[in-house]
Amino acid sequence: MGELCVLDDVFEQFLKSTPILKERRVLGHDYVPDRLPHREEQIRFLGEAVAPVLKNCRCSNVFIYGKTGTGKTAVTRYVLGKLAAKSRGLGGSVDVSYVNCRLAGTEYRVFANLCYALGVNVPFTGLAVGEVFERFRKGLESKAVLLLIVLDEIDALVKTRGDVLLYELTRINETLRDSRASIIGISNDLRFKEFLEPRVVSCLSEEEIVFKPYDAAELQDILWDRARLAFCDGVLREGAVGLCAAKAAAEHGDARRALDLLRVAAELAERRGDDTITEDHIWRAERRIEHDRVLDALKNLPLHSKLVLYGVYLLGKTRVSFAVTGDIYEIYRELCSELVVSPLTQRRVSGLINELDVIGLLNARVASLGRYGRTKKIRLGISSSLVRRVFADDDRVGPLMNYAPKCLTGISS
Ligand code: ADP
Ligand code: MG
């Protein structure tokens, strides 16, 4: 009965509260605004680069790079959307294929996606990559179009797979008669070109556009633009927008980050029935985002990293204020044998500890043992209650939650 009352209250509260958002989707990740302040230059440059296709000529390959959240995807989608519309209006034959390489994951999937966009059938898996490429080429040739191929987050693909695919693609025009293709490559990694062979680089970056990080004032403009569409009048305080912009600018001028802060702040305010969004909501939003990020990272760790982390957690429950690699390895091996999985070598485990340190789940610092050399002092980088909460629900590690390691019986509290 109590629960029902509580729920009634929740619903009543929600119904009574004044709405603060009028267009929620405007703050979502895939919304493409029809104005992109402070990207006029990049829009014009990309527009000029691709314009030749309107006169039925192939345009140059364009290479776009800049850090995450600097508007690369938004600008590219915006310009190519307008271009395709213009071409349709003129009765032209321009086609745009967009693939996000990181989401596609493999060369096979990238080409399969390009095939689907042309209406060419390929099975989900099973062909050789070369065969998929060939079907794409034939499909393209038979359509007699000018195709703009956008390879977004291309760095994610090339770093793991090399650049064979790109090389083939840059040469595709040599084998086409009735169609032409141009590549627009987008990279979040500024050093991406170092991963490519020089001939691929020179071919890909016939034109180059750099997206610089936004500064706080530019982020404010972007946020206000979006806020006017998303929020009811008077809901959003100026200080809140200023703080959002300052925080995102301090990171690396990331507009996605700024918009995320604003969206989460709005959700928090809504849930609490507040009718304005203040700086306080932004602070809370930041903590929430950080918390979710840690949670995600924890949940998605590979099994052996989880076991290492759990070992450090168990050591932390004893009165030892920090752990050394040897202790962690010992307890890790015990946990492995408990789960009947074969343990990795101590070297590999050392590597895992470093990785966990880099992403902030562990805190490791090198300590001198005087003439006995150096060792690492290792602690959890996050609260032990969080580790416990996440791992308790974990299929593999969950069953170990009440496990008392034998190697700890001596030092246990
Ligand atoms: P990138 O591809 O460089 O990582 P995105 O283009 O995805 O960045 O931009 C991140 C988010 O910020 C998107 O929601 C996008 O709509 C928004 N955004 C980026 N730049 C602008 C801008 N100049 N004006 C309005 N919104 C922008
Ligand atoms: Mg992007």
Tab-separated table of C-alpha atoms and ligand atoms in Angstrom:
chain	number	residue	atom	x	y	z
A	1	MET	CA	0.000	0.000	0.000
A	2	GLY	CA	2.856	2.331	0.914
A	3	GLU	CA	4.359	1.863	-2.511
A	4	LEU	CA	1.152	2.846	-4.219
A	5	CYS	CA	1.017	6.118	-2.248
A	6	VAL	CA	4.580	6.889	-3.175
A	7	LEU	CA	3.868	6.277	-6.842
A	8	ASP	CA	0.756	8.410	-6.692
A	9	ASP	CA	2.901	11.186	-5.303
A	10	VAL	CA	5.454	10.729	-8.045
A	11	PHE	CA	2.822	10.925	-10.765
A	12	GLU	CA	1.016	13.876	-9.175
A	13	GLN	CA	4.269	15.715	-8.744
A	14	PHE	CA	5.122	15.118	-12.375
A	15	LEU	CA	1.723	16.294	-13.617
A	16	LYS	CA	1.806	19.422	-11.477
A	17	SER	CA	5.310	20.467	-12.442
A	18	THR	CA	5.569	23.095	-15.144
A	19	PRO	CA	7.193	21.717	-18.271
A	20	ILE	CA	10.704	23.001	-18.875
A	21	LEU	CA	11.413	21.339	-22.210
A	22	LYS	CA	9.383	22.049	-25.306
A	23	GLU	CA	11.493	20.004	-27.773
A	24	ARG	CA	13.448	17.266	-26.071
A	25	ARG	CA	14.937	15.760	-29.254
A	26	VAL	CA	16.767	19.013	-30.005
A	27	LEU	CA	19.254	18.103	-27.263
A	28	GLY	CA	19.717	14.537	-28.533
A	29	HIS	CA	22.888	13.240	-30.168
A	30	ASP	CA	21.590	12.756	-33.690
A	31	TYR	CA	19.804	16.076	-34.064
A	32	VAL	CA	21.340	18.112	-36.892
A	33	PRO	CA	20.624	21.800	-36.294
A	34	ASP	CA	20.003	24.004	-39.301
A	35	ARG	CA	22.456	26.598	-38.114
A	36	LEU	CA	26.010	25.821	-37.071
A	37	PRO	CA	27.446	28.975	-35.533
A	38	HIS	CA	31.222	29.453	-35.746
A	39	ARG	CA	31.617	26.915	-38.504
A	40	GLU	CA	30.851	29.260	-41.396
A	41	GLU	CA	34.394	28.977	-42.686
A	42	GLN	CA	34.455	25.168	-42.663
A	43	ILE	CA	31.002	24.988	-44.224
A	44	ARG	CA	32.050	27.300	-47.034
A	45	PHE	CA	35.310	25.440	-47.614
A	46	LEU	CA	33.664	22.018	-47.763
A	47	GLY	CA	30.892	23.492	-49.928
A	48	GLU	CA	33.453	24.797	-52.399
A	49	ALA	CA	35.306	21.492	-52.395
A	50	VAL	CA	32.248	19.390	-53.263
A	51	ALA	CA	30.456	21.865	-55.569
A	52	PRO	CA	31.999	20.468	-58.812
A	53	VAL	CA	29.691	17.446	-58.613
A	54	LEU	CA	26.794	19.779	-59.417
A	55	LYS	CA	28.376	20.208	-62.850
A	56	ASN	CA	28.835	16.468	-63.197
A	57	CYS	CA	32.549	16.464	-62.397
A	58	ARG	CA	34.222	14.404	-59.754
A	59	CYS	CA	35.268	16.546	-56.777
A	60	SER	CA	38.511	16.268	-54.828
A	61	ASN	CA	38.872	13.912	-51.915
A	62	VAL	CA	38.589	15.875	-48.695
A	63	PHE	CA	40.207	15.071	-45.419
A	64	ILE	CA	38.683	16.553	-42.278
A	65	TYR	CA	40.219	16.384	-38.862
A	66	GLY	CA	39.770	17.795	-35.401
A	67	LYS	CA	39.098	16.584	-31.869
A	68	THR	CA	35.771	15.061	-30.846
A	69	GLY	CA	32.825	17.419	-30.548
A	70	THR	CA	34.236	20.093	-32.838
A	71	GLY	CA	31.366	19.755	-35.312
A	72	LYS	CA	32.974	17.605	-38.021
A	73	THR	CA	30.093	15.179	-38.388
A	74	ALA	CA	27.459	17.894	-38.086
A	75	VAL	CA	29.109	20.135	-40.697
A	76	THR	CA	29.648	17.264	-43.128
A	77	ARG	CA	26.077	16.030	-42.843
A	78	TYR	CA	24.795	19.575	-43.169
A	79	VAL	CA	26.797	20.425	-46.294
A	80	LEU	CA	26.218	17.094	-48.043
A	81	GLY	CA	22.527	17.188	-47.193
A	82	LYS	CA	22.225	20.570	-48.893
A	83	LEU	CA	24.338	19.365	-51.804
A	84	ALA	CA	22.200	16.287	-52.411
A	85	ALA	CA	19.047	18.406	-52.270
A	86	LYS	CA	20.502	20.899	-54.729
A	87	SER	CA	21.513	18.101	-57.085
A	88	ARG	CA	18.028	16.557	-56.942
A	89	GLY	CA	16.566	19.957	-57.748
A	90	LEU	CA	18.798	20.136	-60.816
A	91	GLY	CA	17.948	16.581	-61.853
A	92	GLY	CA	21.573	15.577	-61.243
A	93	SER	CA	22.936	12.192	-60.222
A	94	VAL	CA	24.806	12.873	-56.986
A	95	ASP	CA	24.632	10.258	-54.260
A	96	VAL	CA	25.980	10.427	-50.718
A	97	SER	CA	26.927	7.362	-48.646
A	98	TYR	CA	27.753	7.908	-45.019
A	99	VAL	CA	29.471	5.229	-42.901
A	100	ASN	CA	30.743	5.577	-39.374
A	101	CYS	CA	33.779	3.291	-39.427
A	102	ARG	CA	34.029	2.941	-35.661
A	103	LEU	CA	30.443	1.725	-35.417
A	104	ALA	CA	30.800	-0.491	-38.486
A	105	GLY	CA	33.860	-2.014	-36.806
A	106	THR	CA	35.488	-3.901	-39.678
A	107	GLU	CA	36.416	-3.277	-43.301
A	108	TYR	CA	33.882	-5.898	-44.235
A	109	ARG	CA	31.093	-4.002	-42.497
A	110	VAL	CA	32.184	-0.688	-43.981
A	111	PHE	CA	31.976	-2.043	-47.529
A	112	ALA	CA	28.792	-3.956	-46.758
A	113	ASN	CA	27.229	-0.665	-45.612
A	114	LEU	CA	28.387	1.043	-48.790
A	115	CYS	CA	26.819	-1.812	-50.788
A	116	TYR	CA	23.490	-1.529	-48.956
A	117	ALA	CA	23.412	2.189	-49.694
A	118	LEU	CA	23.667	1.357	-53.404
A	119	GLY	CA	21.011	-1.318	-53.081
A	120	VAL	CA	23.553	-4.107	-53.606
A	121	ASN	CA	23.010	-7.259	-51.592
A	122	VAL	CA	25.811	-8.831	-49.552
A	123	PRO	CA	25.510	-11.377	-46.768
A	124	PHE	CA	26.112	-10.232	-43.210
A	125	THR	CA	29.385	-12.207	-43.088
A	126	GLY	CA	31.124	-14.933	-45.022
A	127	LEU	CA	32.556	-13.310	-48.157
A	128	ALA	CA	36.165	-12.283	-48.577
A	129	VAL	CA	36.588	-8.532	-48.115
A	130	GLY	CA	37.896	-8.310	-51.665
A	131	GLU	CA	34.667	-9.832	-52.931
A	132	VAL	CA	32.547	-7.301	-51.043
A	133	PHE	CA	34.688	-4.536	-52.480
A	134	GLU	CA	34.187	-5.930	-55.984
A	135	ARG	CA	30.408	-6.027	-55.574
A	136	PHE	CA	30.493	-2.462	-54.370
A	137	ARG	CA	32.545	-1.441	-57.410
A	138	LYS	CA	30.212	-3.175	-59.839
A	139	GLY	CA	27.138	-1.754	-58.123
A	140	LEU	CA	28.617	1.713	-58.295
A	141	GLU	CA	29.521	1.389	-61.964
A	142	SER	CA	26.068	0.157	-62.927
A	143	LYS	CA	24.361	3.102	-61.227
A	144	ALA	CA	26.205	5.756	-63.214
A	145	VAL	CA	26.400	8.257	-60.368
A	146	LEU	CA	28.771	10.672	-58.724
A	147	LEU	CA	29.169	9.131	-55.311
A	148	LEU	CA	30.438	10.966	-52.263
A	149	ILE	CA	31.656	8.429	-49.749
A	150	VAL	CA	31.877	9.748	-46.203
A	151	LEU	CA	34.098	7.625	-43.973
A	152	ASP	CA	33.515	9.101	-40.525
A	153	GLU	CA	35.831	8.175	-37.634
A	154	ILE	CA	38.096	6.570	-40.167
A	155	ASP	CA	40.966	6.588	-37.655
A	156	ALA	CA	39.264	3.892	-35.592
A	157	LEU	CA	39.363	1.520	-38.534
A	158	VAL	CA	42.793	2.173	-39.905
A	159	LYS	CA	44.602	1.906	-36.589
A	160	THR	CA	43.425	-1.635	-36.100
A	161	ARG	CA	43.304	-2.851	-39.699
A	162	GLY	CA	45.850	-0.953	-41.721
A	163	ASP	CA	45.071	1.004	-44.847
A	164	VAL	CA	44.543	-1.612	-47.560
A	165	LEU	CA	40.906	-0.664	-47.837
A	166	LEU	CA	41.647	2.995	-48.223
A	167	TYR	CA	44.229	2.356	-50.848
A	168	GLU	CA	41.812	0.309	-52.932
A	169	LEU	CA	39.169	2.945	-52.519
A	170	THR	CA	41.398	5.844	-53.545
A	171	ARG	CA	42.105	4.024	-56.803
A	172	ILE	CA	38.568	2.992	-57.579
A	173	ASN	CA	38.053	5.699	-60.223
A	174	GLU	CA	40.704	4.091	-62.408
A	175	THR	CA	38.380	1.126	-62.816
A	176	LEU	CA	35.130	3.043	-63.361
A	177	ARG	CA	33.696	4.350	-66.603
A	178	ASP	CA	30.176	5.599	-65.965
A	179	SER	CA	30.527	6.519	-62.286
A	180	ARG	CA	32.890	8.560	-60.174
A	181	ALA	CA	33.624	8.445	-56.461
A	182	SER	CA	35.136	10.951	-54.056
A	183	ILE	CA	36.075	10.246	-50.471
A	184	ILE	CA	35.467	12.477	-47.518
A	185	GLY	CA	37.470	11.079	-44.629
A	186	ILE	CA	36.886	12.335	-41.101
A	187	SER	CA	39.284	11.693	-38.238
A	188	ASN	CA	39.164	12.553	-34.546
A	189	ASP	CA	42.848	11.815	-34.224
A	190	LEU	CA	45.093	14.637	-35.345
A	191	ARG	CA	48.040	12.292	-35.819
A	192	PHE	CA	46.025	9.941	-38.002
A	193	LYS	CA	48.107	10.573	-41.090
A	194	GLU	CA	51.124	9.045	-39.395
A	195	PHE	CA	49.336	5.711	-39.570
A	196	LEU	CA	48.933	5.864	-43.334
A	197	GLU	CA	51.275	5.250	-46.202
A	198	PRO	CA	52.367	8.458	-47.930
A	199	ARG	CA	50.641	7.559	-51.218
A	200	VAL	CA	47.356	7.083	-49.376
A	201	VAL	CA	47.797	10.347	-47.498
A	202	SER	CA	48.456	12.387	-50.603
A	203	CYS	CA	45.492	10.856	-52.345
A	204	LEU	CA	43.078	11.278	-49.462
A	205	SER	CA	43.936	14.833	-48.588
A	206	GLU	CA	43.637	16.553	-51.928
A	207	GLU	CA	41.848	19.100	-49.769
A	208	GLU	CA	42.153	19.387	-46.022
A	209	ILE	CA	39.977	21.029	-43.407
A	210	VAL	CA	40.954	21.424	-39.777
A	211	PHE	CA	38.344	21.898	-37.072
A	212	LYS	CA	39.719	23.798	-34.094
A	213	PRO	CA	38.252	23.350	-30.620
A	214	TYR	CA	35.540	25.839	-29.649
A	215	ASP	CA	36.327	28.405	-26.995
A	216	ALA	CA	33.927	29.146	-24.134
A	217	ALA	CA	32.259	32.099	-25.888
A	218	GLU	CA	31.610	30.038	-29.025
A	219	LEU	CA	30.204	27.192	-26.950
A	220	GLN	CA	27.846	29.651	-25.270
A	221	ASP	CA	26.483	30.717	-28.653
A	222	ILE	CA	25.991	27.099	-29.673
A	223	LEU	CA	24.254	26.296	-26.401
A	224	TRP	CA	21.939	29.311	-26.547
A	225	ASP	CA	21.006	28.496	-30.113
A	226	ARG	CA	19.989	25.018	-29.073
A	227	ALA	CA	18.440	26.121	-25.789
A	228	ARG	CA	16.015	28.480	-27.519
A	229	LEU	CA	14.583	25.519	-29.427
A	230	ALA	CA	14.669	23.065	-26.559
A	231	PHE	CA	13.536	24.974	-23.464
A	232	CYS	CA	10.483	26.964	-22.521
A	233	ASP	CA	11.095	30.665	-22.006
A	234	GLY	CA	12.904	31.742	-18.870
A	235	VAL	CA	13.812	28.203	-17.757
A	236	LEU	CA	17.507	28.361	-18.413
A	237	ARG	CA	19.632	30.683	-16.282
A	238	GLU	CA	22.484	32.515	-17.906
A	239	GLY	CA	24.918	31.353	-15.268
A	240	ALA	CA	24.069	27.745	-16.074
A	241	VAL	CA	24.920	28.170	-19.749
A	242	GLY	CA	28.117	29.985	-18.849
A	243	LEU	CA	29.170	27.161	-16.585
A	244	CYS	CA	28.377	24.484	-19.193
A	245	ALA	CA	30.451	26.334	-21.756
A	246	ALA	CA	33.335	26.903	-19.355
A	247	LYS	CA	33.459	23.256	-18.353
A	248	ALA	CA	33.387	21.978	-21.925
A	249	ALA	CA	35.953	24.552	-23.026
A	250	ALA	CA	38.269	23.545	-20.205
A	251	GLU	CA	38.155	19.958	-21.394
A	252	HIS	CA	38.901	20.430	-25.081
A	253	GLY	CA	36.296	22.717	-26.564
A	254	ASP	CA	33.903	19.845	-27.091
A	255	ALA	CA	30.356	20.880	-28.103
A	256	ARG	CA	29.039	17.372	-27.511
A	257	ARG	CA	30.203	17.549	-23.929
A	258	ALA	CA	28.544	20.953	-23.480
A	259	LEU	CA	25.243	19.695	-24.905
A	260	ASP	CA	25.406	16.530	-22.801
A	261	LEU	CA	25.810	18.609	-19.650
A	262	LEU	CA	22.801	20.698	-20.606
A	263	ARG	CA	20.635	17.698	-21.443
A	264	VAL	CA	21.454	15.812	-18.254
A	265	ALA	CA	20.943	18.989	-16.209
A	266	ALA	CA	17.490	19.357	-17.780
A	267	GLU	CA	16.631	15.741	-16.962
A	268	LEU	CA	17.735	16.178	-13.355
A	269	ALA	CA	15.719	19.384	-12.984
A	270	GLU	CA	12.670	17.734	-14.517
A	271	ARG	CA	12.866	14.784	-12.204
A	272	ARG	CA	13.097	17.008	-9.159
A	273	GLY	CA	10.223	19.180	-10.335
A	274	ASP	CA	12.403	22.301	-10.507
A	275	ASP	CA	11.249	24.949	-12.918
A	276	THR	CA	14.589	26.582	-13.656
A	277	ILE	CA	17.992	25.202	-14.559
A	278	THR	CA	20.754	26.714	-12.497
A	279	GLU	CA	24.478	26.265	-12.061
A	280	ASP	CA	23.741	23.737	-9.361
A	281	HIS	CA	22.055	21.466	-11.923
A	282	ILE	CA	25.124	21.690	-14.145
A	283	TRP	CA	27.387	20.620	-11.275
A	284	ARG	CA	25.090	17.689	-10.569
A	285	ALA	CA	24.956	16.805	-14.253
A	286	GLU	CA	28.726	16.683	-14.388
A	287	ARG	CA	28.866	14.284	-11.462
A	288	ARG	CA	26.163	12.131	-13.021
A	289	ILE	CA	27.948	11.908	-16.369
A	290	GLU	CA	31.226	11.047	-14.695
A	291	HIS	CA	29.515	8.430	-12.561
A	292	ASP	CA	27.859	6.848	-15.612
A	293	ARG	CA	31.154	6.861	-17.448
A	294	VAL	CA	32.859	4.954	-14.633
A	295	LEU	CA	29.953	2.543	-14.387
A	296	ASP	CA	30.129	1.810	-18.103
A	297	ALA	CA	33.865	1.336	-18.013
A	298	LEU	CA	33.556	-1.077	-15.082
A	299	LYS	CA	30.790	-3.153	-16.629
A	300	ASN	CA	32.568	-3.532	-19.936
A	301	LEU	CA	35.965	-4.612	-18.666
A	302	PRO	CA	37.292	-7.942	-19.927
A	303	LEU	CA	37.115	-10.748	-17.366
A	304	HIS	CA	40.786	-10.717	-16.377
A	305	SER	CA	40.766	-6.964	-15.778
A	306	LYS	CA	37.709	-7.412	-13.613
A	307	LEU	CA	39.508	-10.071	-11.597
A	308	VAL	CA	42.551	-7.848	-11.136
A	309	LEU	CA	40.363	-4.976	-10.001
A	310	TYR	CA	38.407	-7.241	-7.710
A	311	GLY	CA	41.681	-8.466	-6.232
A	312	VAL	CA	42.659	-4.894	-5.402
A	313	TYR	CA	39.214	-4.394	-3.888
A	314	LEU	CA	39.697	-7.433	-1.646
A	315	LEU	CA	43.152	-6.264	-0.614
A	316	GLY	CA	41.687	-2.861	0.217
A	317	LYS	CA	39.235	-4.496	2.612
A	318	THR	CA	42.139	-5.712	4.704
A	319	ARG	CA	44.025	-3.077	6.631
A	320	VAL	CA	46.637	-2.801	3.928
A	321	SER	CA	46.473	0.788	2.699
A	322	PHE	CA	47.919	-0.033	-0.685
A	323	ALA	CA	48.768	-3.150	-2.652
A	324	VAL	CA	51.848	-4.160	-4.600
A	325	THR	CA	51.822	-6.050	-7.891
A	326	GLY	CA	52.973	-9.322	-6.303
A	327	ASP	CA	50.072	-9.393	-3.828
A	328	ILE	CA	47.593	-8.562	-6.526
A	329	TYR	CA	48.932	-11.320	-8.712
A	330	GLU	CA	48.657	-13.875	-5.956
A	331	ILE	CA	45.061	-13.055	-5.187
A	332	TYR	CA	44.250	-12.829	-8.901
A	333	ARG	CA	45.540	-16.370	-9.406
A	334	GLU	CA	43.398	-17.599	-6.592
A	335	LEU	CA	40.322	-15.943	-8.098
A	336	CYS	CA	41.125	-17.530	-11.463
A	337	SER	CA	41.371	-20.968	-9.973
A	338	GLU	CA	38.101	-20.402	-8.113
A	339	LEU	CA	36.417	-19.632	-11.457
A	340	VAL	CA	38.350	-22.383	-13.237
A	341	VAL	CA	39.917	-20.078	-15.817
A	342	SER	CA	43.606	-20.155	-16.600
A	343	PRO	CA	45.488	-17.165	-15.218
A	344	LEU	CA	47.550	-14.791	-17.360
A	345	THR	CA	51.258	-14.338	-16.677
A	346	GLN	CA	52.407	-11.789	-14.107
A	347	ARG	CA	53.699	-9.634	-16.946
A	348	ARG	CA	50.321	-9.509	-18.612
A	349	VAL	CA	48.668	-8.734	-15.305
A	350	SER	CA	51.148	-5.884	-14.838
A	351	GLY	CA	49.996	-4.599	-18.208
A	352	LEU	CA	46.357	-4.834	-17.160
A	353	ILE	CA	47.157	-2.855	-14.013
A	354	ASN	CA	48.670	-0.121	-16.168
A	355	GLU	CA	45.597	0.005	-18.384
A	356	LEU	CA	43.293	0.226	-15.377
A	357	ASP	CA	45.483	3.029	-14.060
A	358	VAL	CA	45.216	4.934	-17.339
A	359	ILE	CA	41.412	4.854	-17.327
A	360	GLY	CA	41.345	5.846	-13.659
A	361	LEU	CA	39.868	2.680	-12.176
A	362	LEU	CA	43.115	2.036	-10.334
A	363	ASN	CA	45.607	4.462	-8.866
A	364	ALA	CA	49.181	3.298	-9.202
A	365	ARG	CA	52.265	5.199	-8.237
A	366	VAL	CA	55.849	4.133	-8.256
A	367	ALA	CA	57.451	3.978	-4.828
A	368	SER	CA	61.099	3.512	-4.015
A	369	LEU	CA	62.058	0.653	-1.747
A	370	GLY	CA	65.478	2.165	-1.131
A	371	ARG	CA	68.215	-0.193	-2.183
A	372	TYR	CA	65.685	-2.944	-2.869
A	373	GLY	CA	64.549	-1.122	-5.992
A	374	ARG	CA	61.171	0.238	-6.898
A	375	THR	CA	57.672	-1.070	-6.724
A	376	LYS	CA	54.185	0.139	-7.468
A	377	LYS	CA	51.721	1.129	-4.786
A	378	ILE	CA	48.252	0.402	-6.074
A	379	ARG	CA	44.845	1.474	-4.775
A	380	LEU	CA	41.352	1.577	-6.192
A	381	GLY	CA	40.729	4.760	-8.168
A	382	ILE	CA	36.983	4.624	-7.442
A	383	SER	CA	34.900	3.885	-4.368
A	384	SER	CA	34.873	0.301	-3.163
A	385	SER	CA	31.085	0.423	-2.792
A	386	LEU	CA	30.790	1.111	-6.526
A	387	VAL	CA	33.008	-1.886	-7.317
A	388	ARG	CA	30.900	-4.021	-5.044
A	389	ARG	CA	27.632	-2.814	-6.519
A	390	VAL	CA	28.657	-3.381	-10.154
A	391	PHE	CA	30.414	-6.698	-9.621
A	392	ALA	CA	27.611	-8.142	-7.490
A	393	ASP	CA	25.455	-8.115	-10.647
A	394	ASP	CA	28.205	-9.488	-12.852
A	395	ASP	CA	27.654	-12.988	-14.294
A	396	ARG	CA	31.247	-14.112	-13.821
A	397	VAL	CA	32.571	-12.124	-10.870
A	398	GLY	CA	29.273	-11.949	-8.958
A	399	PRO	CA	29.600	-15.451	-7.465
A	400	LEU	CA	32.925	-14.395	-5.890
A	401	MET	CA	31.408	-11.560	-3.874
A	402	ASN	CA	31.626	-13.316	-0.544
A	403	TYR	CA	34.808	-15.147	-1.299
A	404	ALA	CA	37.518	-14.998	1.378
A	405	PRO	CA	40.909	-15.393	-0.298
A	406	LYS	CA	43.221	-17.835	1.406
A	407	CYS	CA	46.277	-15.703	0.773
A	408	LEU	CA	44.706	-12.942	2.843
A	409	THR	CA	43.926	-14.904	5.985
A	410	GLY	CA	47.160	-13.711	7.610
A	411	ILE	CA	46.609	-9.984	7.130
A	412	SER	CA	42.850	-9.814	7.110
A	413	SER	CA	41.191	-7.496	9.632
B	1	ADP	P1	32.528	15.646	-34.071
B	1	ADP	O1	31.997	14.888	-35.238
B	1	ADP	O2	33.594	16.629	-34.430
B	1	ADP	O3	32.940	14.744	-32.936
B	1	ADP	P2	29.822	16.540	-33.910
B	1	ADP	O4	29.633	17.128	-35.253
B	1	ADP	O5	29.222	15.205	-33.663
B	1	ADP	O6	31.359	16.544	-33.497
B	1	ADP	O7	29.263	17.579	-32.838
B	1	ADP	C1	28.950	17.199	-31.519
B	1	ADP	C2	27.622	17.778	-31.114
B	1	ADP	O8	27.711	19.195	-31.063
B	1	ADP	C3	26.516	17.461	-32.087
B	1	ADP	O9	25.332	17.285	-31.344
B	1	ADP	C4	26.430	18.711	-32.952
B	1	ADP	O10	25.120	18.890	-33.430
B	1	ADP	C5	26.830	19.807	-31.990
B	1	ADP	N1	27.561	20.886	-32.645
B	1	ADP	C6	28.872	20.882	-32.972
B	1	ADP	N2	29.225	22.032	-33.530
B	1	ADP	C7	28.118	22.809	-33.558
B	1	ADP	C8	27.839	24.149	-33.985
B	1	ADP	N3	28.786	24.914	-34.539
B	1	ADP	N4	26.592	24.605	-33.825
B	1	ADP	C9	25.617	23.838	-33.277
B	1	ADP	N5	25.805	22.584	-32.841
B	1	ADP	C10	27.048	22.066	-32.976
B	2	MG	MG	31.880	12.822	-35.392
